[in-house]
């Protein structure tokens, strides 16, 4: 799978950790930055990661910040993006099963590294259930 990554300074360490994890698992990573822990504005890096999904450059994106909230809000401003903020294995599973999320947001200051990696794996492996959820998803972009 081709996965775009984007982060601000608060999520930089997690982005680097996830990049290695994804590459070792055989995925292709498109890194949209930031490229250091120096302070930056998260929309400058989150929007390009989400846009990569819309443009067909990536199949999914994963974005990071301190809480993940601003990053999810930024990604969700783009029509066609369904970004789920996840903090547990169950939220990762449900954002895929019920919401067909194409972008995952995580807060590096909120969850430990090992949980972040499990959330990434669940997000990538869990299929969308379809069915009753299809009509709800269609209403998001009205």
CSV table of C-alpha atoms in Angstrom, one decimal:
chain,number,residue,atom,x,y,z
A,1,UNK,CA,0.0,0.0,0.0
A,2,UNK,CA,1.2,3.6,-0.6
A,3,UNK,CA,0.8,5.7,2.5
A,4,UNK,CA,1.4,9.5,2.8
A,5,UNK,CA,2.6,10.8,6.2
A,6,UNK,CA,2.4,14.3,7.5
A,7,UNK,CA,3.1,15.8,10.9
A,8,UNK,CA,3.9,18.9,12.9
A,9,UNK,CA,6.9,19.1,15.3
A,10,UNK,CA,5.0,17.4,18.1
A,11,UNK,CA,4.4,14.3,16.0
A,12,UNK,CA,7.8,14.2,14.3
A,13,UNK,CA,9.2,11.3,16.3
A,14,UNK,CA,6.1,9.2,15.8
A,15,UNK,CA,6.1,9.9,12.1
A,16,UNK,CA,9.7,8.7,11.9
A,17,UNK,CA,8.9,5.6,13.9
A,18,UNK,CA,5.8,4.8,11.8
A,19,UNK,CA,7.8,5.4,8.6
A,20,UNK,CA,10.3,2.7,9.5
A,21,UNK,CA,7.4,0.3,10.6
A,22,UNK,CA,5.6,0.8,7.3
A,23,UNK,CA,8.7,0.3,5.2
A,24,UNK,CA,9.7,-2.8,7.1
A,25,UNK,CA,6.1,-4.2,6.4
A,26,UNK,CA,6.6,-3.6,2.7
A,27,UNK,CA,4.5,-0.4,2.3
A,28,UNK,CA,5.6,2.5,0.2
A,29,UNK,CA,5.8,5.8,2.2
A,30,UNK,CA,5.4,9.3,0.9
A,31,UNK,CA,6.7,11.7,3.5
A,32,UNK,CA,5.1,15.1,3.3
A,33,UNK,CA,7.1,16.4,6.3
A,34,UNK,CA,7.9,18.0,8.6
A,35,UNK,CA,11.5,16.9,8.6
A,36,UNK,CA,12.7,18.0,12.0
A,37,UNK,CA,11.3,18.6,15.5
A,38,UNK,CA,11.6,22.4,14.9
A,39,UNK,CA,8.2,24.3,15.5
A,40,UNK,CA,6.0,24.4,12.4
A,41,UNK,CA,2.3,25.0,11.6
A,42,UNK,CA,0.5,21.7,11.2
A,43,UNK,CA,-1.7,22.6,8.2
A,44,UNK,CA,1.4,23.1,6.1
A,45,UNK,CA,2.1,19.4,6.3
A,46,UNK,CA,-1.2,17.7,7.0
A,47,UNK,CA,-3.0,19.2,4.0
A,48,UNK,CA,-0.4,17.8,1.5
A,49,UNK,CA,-0.6,14.3,3.1
A,50,UNK,CA,-4.4,14.3,2.8
A,51,UNK,CA,-4.3,15.8,-0.7
A,52,UNK,CA,-2.1,12.9,-1.7
A,53,UNK,CA,-5.0,10.6,-1.1
A,54,UNK,CA,-7.4,12.7,-3.1
A,55,UNK,CA,-4.9,13.0,-6.0
A,56,UNK,CA,-4.4,9.2,-6.1
A,57,UNK,CA,-0.7,9.6,-5.1
A,58,UNK,CA,-1.4,7.6,-2.0
A,59,UNK,CA,-4.0,5.0,-1.0
A,60,UNK,CA,-4.2,6.3,2.6
A,61,UNK,CA,-2.5,8.9,4.8
A,62,UNK,CA,-1.5,9.0,8.5
A,63,UNK,CA,-1.1,12.3,10.2
A,64,UNK,CA,0.4,13.2,13.6
A,65,UNK,CA,0.4,16.0,16.1
A,66,UNK,CA,0.4,16.5,19.8
A,67,UNK,CA,-3.3,15.7,20.3
A,68,UNK,CA,-4.2,14.8,16.7
A,69,UNK,CA,-7.2,17.1,16.9
A,70,UNK,CA,-6.0,19.9,14.7
A,71,UNK,CA,-4.6,17.5,12.3
A,72,UNK,CA,-7.9,15.6,11.9
A,73,UNK,CA,-9.7,19.0,11.5
A,74,UNK,CA,-7.3,20.0,8.8
A,75,UNK,CA,-7.6,16.8,6.9
A,76,UNK,CA,-11.3,16.7,7.1
A,77,UNK,CA,-11.6,20.2,5.5
A,78,UNK,CA,-10.8,18.5,2.2
A,79,UNK,CA,-13.9,17.1,0.5
A,80,UNK,CA,-13.5,13.3,0.1
A,81,UNK,CA,-11.3,12.9,3.1
A,82,UNK,CA,-12.6,10.9,6.0
A,83,UNK,CA,-10.0,11.3,8.8
A,84,UNK,CA,-10.5,9.5,12.1
A,85,UNK,CA,-8.7,10.6,15.3
A,86,UNK,CA,-7.8,7.3,17.0
A,87,UNK,CA,-6.5,6.7,20.4
A,88,UNK,CA,-7.2,3.0,20.9
A,89,UNK,CA,-7.3,-0.2,18.9
A,90,UNK,CA,-11.1,-0.1,18.9
A,91,UNK,CA,-11.3,3.4,17.5
A,92,UNK,CA,-9.0,2.4,14.7
A,93,UNK,CA,-11.1,-0.6,13.9
A,94,UNK,CA,-14.4,1.3,13.9
A,95,UNK,CA,-13.1,4.2,11.9
A,96,UNK,CA,-12.4,1.8,9.1
A,97,UNK,CA,-15.3,-0.6,9.5
A,98,UNK,CA,-18.0,2.1,9.9
A,99,UNK,CA,-16.5,5.3,8.4
A,100,UNK,CA,-14.3,4.0,5.7
A,101,UNK,CA,-11.6,6.4,6.9
A,102,UNK,CA,-8.9,7.1,4.4
A,103,UNK,CA,-6.8,9.2,6.8
A,104,UNK,CA,-5.7,8.3,10.3
A,105,UNK,CA,-4.8,11.0,12.9
A,106,UNK,CA,-3.0,10.3,16.1
A,107,UNK,CA,-1.8,12.4,19.0
A,108,UNK,CA,1.8,11.6,19.9
A,109,UNK,CA,1.4,13.2,23.3
A,110,UNK,CA,-1.6,11.0,24.0
A,111,UNK,CA,-0.6,7.4,23.3
A,112,UNK,CA,2.5,5.3,23.8
A,113,UNK,CA,4.6,4.3,20.7
A,114,UNK,CA,3.6,0.6,20.9
A,115,UNK,CA,-0.1,1.4,20.8
A,116,UNK,CA,0.5,3.9,17.9
A,117,UNK,CA,2.0,1.1,15.9
A,118,UNK,CA,-0.9,-1.3,16.7
A,119,UNK,CA,-3.3,1.4,15.7
A,120,UNK,CA,-1.5,1.9,12.4
A,121,UNK,CA,-1.7,-1.9,11.6
A,122,UNK,CA,-5.4,-2.1,12.4
A,123,UNK,CA,-6.1,1.0,10.3
A,124,UNK,CA,-4.4,-0.5,7.3
A,125,UNK,CA,-5.7,-4.1,7.7
A,126,UNK,CA,-9.4,-3.5,8.6
A,127,UNK,CA,-11.8,-3.4,5.7
A,128,UNK,CA,-14.9,-1.2,5.4
A,129,UNK,CA,-18.1,-3.1,6.2
A,130,UNK,CA,-20.2,-1.3,3.6
A,131,UNK,CA,-23.9,-2.1,4.0
A,132,UNK,CA,-25.8,0.3,6.2
A,133,UNK,CA,-22.8,2.5,6.4
A,134,UNK,CA,-22.7,3.4,2.7
A,135,UNK,CA,-25.6,5.8,2.8
A,136,UNK,CA,-24.1,7.6,5.8
A,137,UNK,CA,-20.7,7.9,4.2
A,138,UNK,CA,-22.4,9.3,1.0
A,139,UNK,CA,-24.0,12.1,3.1
A,140,UNK,CA,-20.6,13.4,4.3
A,141,UNK,CA,-19.7,15.1,1.0
A,142,UNK,CA,-23.2,16.6,0.3
